[in-house]
Structures are given as structure tokens and as C-alpha cells.
């Protein structure tokens, strides 16, 4: 609290930045920007000696600000620095639509691929039935049953 008012005293922002790599390449690096009154620190994720992730201090500097320069916009405030997302229902509906469309695309992919038919093969020959395989009929007059 500062002068009887609740204030933000610490802010950490996780970011992914793109830095130049070897020659013509670029690579993504995760970093955390730690903002405090009068100070900023940047930590970057790197690989430790045993292959585990390690956060190391990459850069730090002092500032002249006694506060953290962050403007918060609430749509429905539920507490200090907390709020309800205004478009949560739309986001959930978007996920539902995407999942349904994905299932529909998969069903159409399977339904559009016909089964191949092979005539005159020996009974001892093995065939796998699937979208890119054949079904054996000994008699040419027999056909796959129609589904109406």
C-alpha cells in the first residue's frame, strides 16, 4: 500500500523474442521481464549443464520511476489486477466449432476414399483392408453391399 492505496509493487512478463542466430537464421528465446519500482531485470531461459532449463539474468538497469508503468483495463473487475474475460464464451464457442470442423473434415476424408476390390486372388494371400488396400472377391458377380 502506498498512501492508503493498493499499488502494484512487482510485475513479471513472460515474453518470446526473436534474435539473430548463426549466419542467416533466427531463433526464439523465452525471457521474463521483471519490473519493480526503480529497477528492471531481464531473465532468459538457457540450457544448463545437465540439459535442464535455467533462468539466468541477462540484463538489468535502474529507472527513475517510483511506480510500475502499467495501465489496467477491467471489463468486469473481480479484484485487484483481476477481471473476467469479456469474450470467454465466444472463445469457448470458437474451440467447439474448431473441434467439430476437425472431426467433420476427418469423417469426410475417410468417407471419400473408396475401398479397392481385387478379383482372382488365392485364399492364402493376405491383404489388409483399409483406405489404400483391396477387398478380395472370388466371384466377379459379387459386389460390395450397397448402403442406402
PDB file of C-alpha atoms in Angstrom:
ATOM      1  CA  UNK A   1       0.000   0.000   0.000  1.00  0.00           C
ATOM      2  CA  UNK A   2       1.149   3.454  -0.791  1.00  0.00           C
ATOM      3  CA  UNK A   3      -0.632   6.446   0.746  1.00  0.00           C
ATOM      4  CA  UNK A   4      -3.537   4.182   1.737  1.00  0.00           C
ATOM      5  CA  UNK A   5      -3.969   2.840  -1.801  1.00  0.00           C
ATOM      6  CA  UNK A   6      -3.222  -0.673  -3.081  1.00  0.00           C
ATOM      7  CA  UNK A   7      -0.487  -0.428  -5.723  1.00  0.00           C
ATOM      8  CA  UNK A   8       1.423  -2.818  -7.897  1.00  0.00           C
ATOM      9  CA  UNK A   9       4.897  -3.487  -6.457  1.00  0.00           C
ATOM     10  CA  UNK A  10       6.173  -6.241  -8.736  1.00  0.00           C
ATOM     11  CA  UNK A  11       5.418  -7.254 -12.338  1.00  0.00           C
ATOM     12  CA  UNK A  12       6.763 -10.207 -14.298  1.00  0.00           C
ATOM     13  CA  UNK A  13       6.028 -10.515 -18.021  1.00  0.00           C
ATOM     14  CA  UNK A  14       6.940 -13.685 -19.894  1.00  0.00           C
ATOM     15  CA  UNK A  15       7.931 -12.952 -23.492  1.00  0.00           C
ATOM     16  CA  UNK A  16       9.239 -14.782 -26.528  1.00  0.00           C
ATOM     17  CA  UNK A  17      11.658 -12.733 -28.584  1.00  0.00           C
ATOM     18  CA  UNK A  18      13.364 -13.469 -31.895  1.00  0.00           C
ATOM     19  CA  UNK A  19      17.102 -12.925 -32.024  1.00  0.00           C
ATOM     20  CA  UNK A  20      19.531 -13.327 -34.891  1.00  0.00           C
ATOM     21  CA  UNK A  21      21.213 -16.710 -34.920  1.00  0.00           C
ATOM     22  CA  UNK A  22      24.109 -18.073 -36.927  1.00  0.00           C
ATOM     23  CA  UNK A  23      24.574 -16.505 -40.372  1.00  0.00           C
ATOM     24  CA  UNK A  24      21.045 -16.062 -41.785  1.00  0.00           C
ATOM     25  CA  UNK A  25      18.970 -17.840 -39.150  1.00  0.00           C
ATOM     26  CA  UNK A  26      16.871 -16.593 -36.297  1.00  0.00           C
ATOM     27  CA  UNK A  27      15.813 -18.278 -33.084  1.00  0.00           C
ATOM     28  CA  UNK A  28      13.120 -17.775 -30.478  1.00  0.00           C
ATOM     29  CA  UNK A  29      14.212 -17.118 -26.910  1.00  0.00           C
ATOM     30  CA  UNK A  30      11.971 -17.114 -23.836  1.00  0.00           C
ATOM     31  CA  UNK A  31      12.579 -14.331 -21.376  1.00  0.00           C
ATOM     32  CA  UNK A  32      10.973 -12.825 -18.285  1.00  0.00           C
ATOM     33  CA  UNK A  33      10.908  -9.063 -17.839  1.00  0.00           C
ATOM     34  CA  UNK A  34      10.836  -8.334 -14.095  1.00  0.00           C
ATOM     35  CA  UNK A  35       9.686  -4.765 -13.457  1.00  0.00           C
ATOM     36  CA  UNK A  36       9.974  -3.218  -9.989  1.00  0.00           C
ATOM     37  CA  UNK A  37       9.920   0.374  -8.785  1.00  0.00           C
ATOM     38  CA  UNK A  38      13.243   1.945  -9.854  1.00  0.00           C
ATOM     39  CA  UNK A  39      14.580  -1.316 -11.425  1.00  0.00           C
ATOM     40  CA  UNK A  40      14.088  -3.651 -14.425  1.00  0.00           C
ATOM     41  CA  UNK A  41      15.671  -7.101 -14.853  1.00  0.00           C
ATOM     42  CA  UNK A  42      15.500  -9.454 -17.824  1.00  0.00           C
ATOM     43  CA  UNK A  43      15.998 -13.174 -17.301  1.00  0.00           C
ATOM     44  CA  UNK A  44      16.493 -15.552 -20.238  1.00  0.00           C
ATOM     45  CA  UNK A  45      15.934 -19.271 -20.384  1.00  0.00           C
ATOM     46  CA  UNK A  46      19.003 -21.263 -21.339  1.00  0.00           C
ATOM     47  CA  UNK A  47      20.111 -24.863 -21.194  1.00  0.00           C
ATOM     48  CA  UNK A  48      22.086 -25.879 -18.106  1.00  0.00           C
ATOM     49  CA  UNK A  49      24.970 -28.332 -17.878  1.00  0.00           C
ATOM     50  CA  UNK A  50      22.677 -31.351 -17.420  1.00  0.00           C
ATOM     51  CA  UNK A  51      20.221 -30.286 -20.137  1.00  0.00           C
ATOM     52  CA  UNK A  52      17.691 -28.749 -17.757  1.00  0.00           C
ATOM     53  CA  UNK A  53      16.241 -25.267 -18.235  1.00  0.00           C
ATOM     54  CA  UNK A  54      17.928 -22.494 -16.273  1.00  0.00           C
ATOM     55  CA  UNK A  55      16.801 -18.865 -15.941  1.00  0.00           C
ATOM     56  CA  UNK A  56      19.802 -16.531 -15.862  1.00  0.00           C
ATOM     57  CA  UNK A  57      19.972 -12.764 -15.500  1.00  0.00           C
ATOM     58  CA  UNK A  58      20.611 -11.347 -18.974  1.00  0.00           C
ATOM     59  CA  UNK A  59      20.303  -7.607 -18.422  1.00  0.00           C
ATOM     60  CA  UNK A  60      19.292  -5.146 -15.698  1.00  0.00           C
ATOM     61  CA  UNK A  61      19.072  -1.400 -15.277  1.00  0.00           C
ATOM     62  CA  UNK A  62      17.786   1.231 -12.897  1.00  0.00           C
ATOM     63  CA  UNK A  63      14.936   3.594 -13.723  1.00  0.00           C
ATOM     64  CA  UNK A  64      13.719   6.873 -12.286  1.00  0.00           C
ATOM     65  CA  UNK A  65      10.132   5.634 -11.816  1.00  0.00           C
ATOM     66  CA  UNK A  66       8.849   5.059  -8.286  1.00  0.00           C
ATOM     67  CA  UNK A  67       5.935   3.062  -9.659  1.00  0.00           C
ATOM     68  CA  UNK A  68       5.333   0.394 -12.286  1.00  0.00           C
ATOM     69  CA  UNK A  69       4.049   1.942 -15.543  1.00  0.00           C
ATOM     70  CA  UNK A  70       1.134  -0.373 -16.222  1.00  0.00           C
ATOM     71  CA  UNK A  71      -2.392   0.691 -17.135  1.00  0.00           C
ATOM     72  CA  UNK A  72      -5.011  -1.927 -16.323  1.00  0.00           C
ATOM     73  CA  UNK A  73      -8.297  -2.071 -18.214  1.00  0.00           C
ATOM     74  CA  UNK A  74     -11.024  -4.049 -16.495  1.00  0.00           C
ATOM     75  CA  UNK A  75     -14.144  -5.270 -18.242  1.00  0.00           C
ATOM     76  CA  UNK A  76     -15.612  -6.780 -15.084  1.00  0.00           C
ATOM     77  CA  UNK A  77     -13.343  -6.257 -12.091  1.00  0.00           C
ATOM     78  CA  UNK A  78     -13.256  -9.140  -9.625  1.00  0.00           C
ATOM     79  CA  UNK A  79     -10.335  -7.923  -7.515  1.00  0.00           C
ATOM     80  CA  UNK A  80      -7.018  -6.055  -7.631  1.00  0.00           C
ATOM     81  CA  UNK A  81      -5.458  -6.821 -11.034  1.00  0.00           C
ATOM     82  CA  UNK A  82      -8.150  -9.446 -11.691  1.00  0.00           C
ATOM     83  CA  UNK A  83     -11.097  -9.457 -14.045  1.00  0.00           C
ATOM     84  CA  UNK A  84     -13.436 -11.693 -16.020  1.00  0.00           C
ATOM     85  CA  UNK A  85     -12.602 -12.094 -19.733  1.00  0.00           C
ATOM     86  CA  UNK A  86     -15.349 -10.364 -21.720  1.00  0.00           C
ATOM     87  CA  UNK A  87     -15.221 -12.747 -24.692  1.00  0.00           C
ATOM     88  CA  UNK A  88     -14.736 -16.053 -22.842  1.00  0.00           C
ATOM     89  CA  UNK A  89     -17.995 -17.520 -24.189  1.00  0.00           C
ATOM     90  CA  UNK A  90     -17.013 -16.585 -27.734  1.00  0.00           C
ATOM     91  CA  UNK A  91     -13.605 -18.224 -27.255  1.00  0.00           C
ATOM     92  CA  UNK A  92     -15.181 -21.431 -25.938  1.00  0.00           C
ATOM     93  CA  UNK A  93     -17.625 -21.447 -28.855  1.00  0.00           C
ATOM     94  CA  UNK A  94     -14.691 -20.984 -31.248  1.00  0.00           C
ATOM     95  CA  UNK A  95     -12.930 -24.029 -29.738  1.00  0.00           C
ATOM     96  CA  UNK A  96     -16.145 -26.075 -30.037  1.00  0.00           C
ATOM     97  CA  UNK A  97     -16.526 -25.053 -33.685  1.00  0.00           C
ATOM     98  CA  UNK A  98     -12.888 -25.861 -34.450  1.00  0.00           C
ATOM     99  CA  UNK A  99     -13.155 -29.327 -32.858  1.00  0.00           C
ATOM    100  CA  UNK A 100     -16.418 -30.081 -34.692  1.00  0.00           C
ATOM    101  CA  UNK A 101     -14.961 -28.903 -38.005  1.00  0.00           C
ATOM    102  CA  UNK A 102     -11.848 -31.006 -37.435  1.00  0.00           C
ATOM    103  CA  UNK A 103     -13.977 -34.118 -36.800  1.00  0.00           C
ATOM    104  CA  UNK A 104     -16.116 -33.322 -39.858  1.00  0.00           C
ATOM    105  CA  UNK A 105     -13.011 -32.965 -42.046  1.00  0.00           C
ATOM    106  CA  UNK A 106     -11.689 -36.321 -40.799  1.00  0.00           C
ATOM    107  CA  UNK A 107     -15.055 -38.047 -41.453  1.00  0.00           C
ATOM    108  CA  UNK A 108     -15.153 -36.634 -44.985  1.00  0.00           C
ATOM    109  CA  UNK A 109     -11.560 -37.726 -45.611  1.00  0.00           C
ATOM    110  CA  UNK A 110     -12.389 -41.323 -44.647  1.00  0.00           C
ATOM    111  CA  UNK A 111     -15.762 -41.378 -46.448  1.00  0.00           C
ATOM    112  CA  UNK A 112     -14.347 -40.022 -49.709  1.00  0.00           C
ATOM    113  CA  UNK A 113     -11.729 -42.748 -50.070  1.00  0.00           C
ATOM    114  CA  UNK A 114     -13.236 -45.869 -51.718  1.00  0.00           C
ATOM    115  CA  UNK A 115     -12.155 -49.413 -50.864  1.00  0.00           C
ATOM    116  CA  UNK A 116     -10.362 -51.137 -53.722  1.00  0.00           C
ATOM    117  CA  UNK A 117     -11.658 -54.524 -54.929  1.00  0.00           C
ATOM    118  CA  UNK A 118      -9.385 -57.364 -56.126  1.00  0.00           C
ATOM    119  CA  UNK A 119     -10.671 -60.398 -58.139  1.00  0.00           C
ATOM    120  CA  UNK A 120      -8.950 -63.741 -58.746  1.00  0.00           C
ATOM    121  CA  UNK A 121      -6.542 -63.845 -55.784  1.00  0.00           C
ATOM    122  CA  UNK A 122      -5.699 -67.016 -53.838  1.00  0.00           C
ATOM    123  CA  UNK A 123      -7.265 -67.514 -50.420  1.00  0.00           C
ATOM    124  CA  UNK A 124      -3.788 -67.819 -48.866  1.00  0.00           C
ATOM    125  CA  UNK A 125      -2.779 -64.330 -49.915  1.00  0.00           C
ATOM    126  CA  UNK A 126      -3.016 -61.779 -47.131  1.00  0.00           C
ATOM    127  CA  UNK A 127      -4.459 -58.344 -47.702  1.00  0.00           C
ATOM    128  CA  UNK A 128      -5.074 -55.578 -45.254  1.00  0.00           C
ATOM    129  CA  UNK A 129      -8.398 -53.795 -45.551  1.00  0.00           C
ATOM    130  CA  UNK A 130      -8.194 -50.023 -45.402  1.00  0.00           C
ATOM    131  CA  UNK A 131      -8.438 -46.847 -47.396  1.00  0.00           C
ATOM    132  CA  UNK A 132      -5.437 -47.744 -49.572  1.00  0.00           C
ATOM    133  CA  UNK A 133      -5.884 -51.543 -49.777  1.00  0.00           C
ATOM    134  CA  UNK A 134      -8.202 -54.028 -51.542  1.00  0.00           C
ATOM    135  CA  UNK A 135     -11.008 -56.491 -50.673  1.00  0.00           C
ATOM    136  CA  UNK A 136     -10.991 -59.984 -52.213  1.00  0.00           C
ATOM    137  CA  UNK A 137     -13.976 -61.453 -54.081  1.00  0.00           C
ATOM    138  CA  UNK A 138     -13.620 -64.861 -55.773  1.00  0.00           C
ATOM    139  CA  UNK A 139     -16.701 -64.370 -57.919  1.00  0.00           C
ATOM    140  CA  UNK A 140     -16.857 -61.339 -60.214  1.00  0.00           C
ATOM    141  CA  UNK A 141     -20.623 -61.183 -59.891  1.00  0.00           C
ATOM    142  CA  UNK A 142     -20.411 -60.451 -56.158  1.00  0.00           C
ATOM    143  CA  UNK A 143     -20.221 -56.840 -55.200  1.00  0.00           C
ATOM    144  CA  UNK A 144     -19.808 -54.801 -52.057  1.00  0.00           C
ATOM    145  CA  UNK A 145     -23.207 -54.407 -50.362  1.00  0.00           C
ATOM    146  CA  UNK A 146     -24.832 -51.050 -51.055  1.00  0.00           C
ATOM    147  CA  UNK A 147     -25.853 -48.965 -48.112  1.00  0.00           C
ATOM    148  CA  UNK A 148     -28.910 -46.869 -48.870  1.00  0.00           C
TER     149      UNK A 148
END
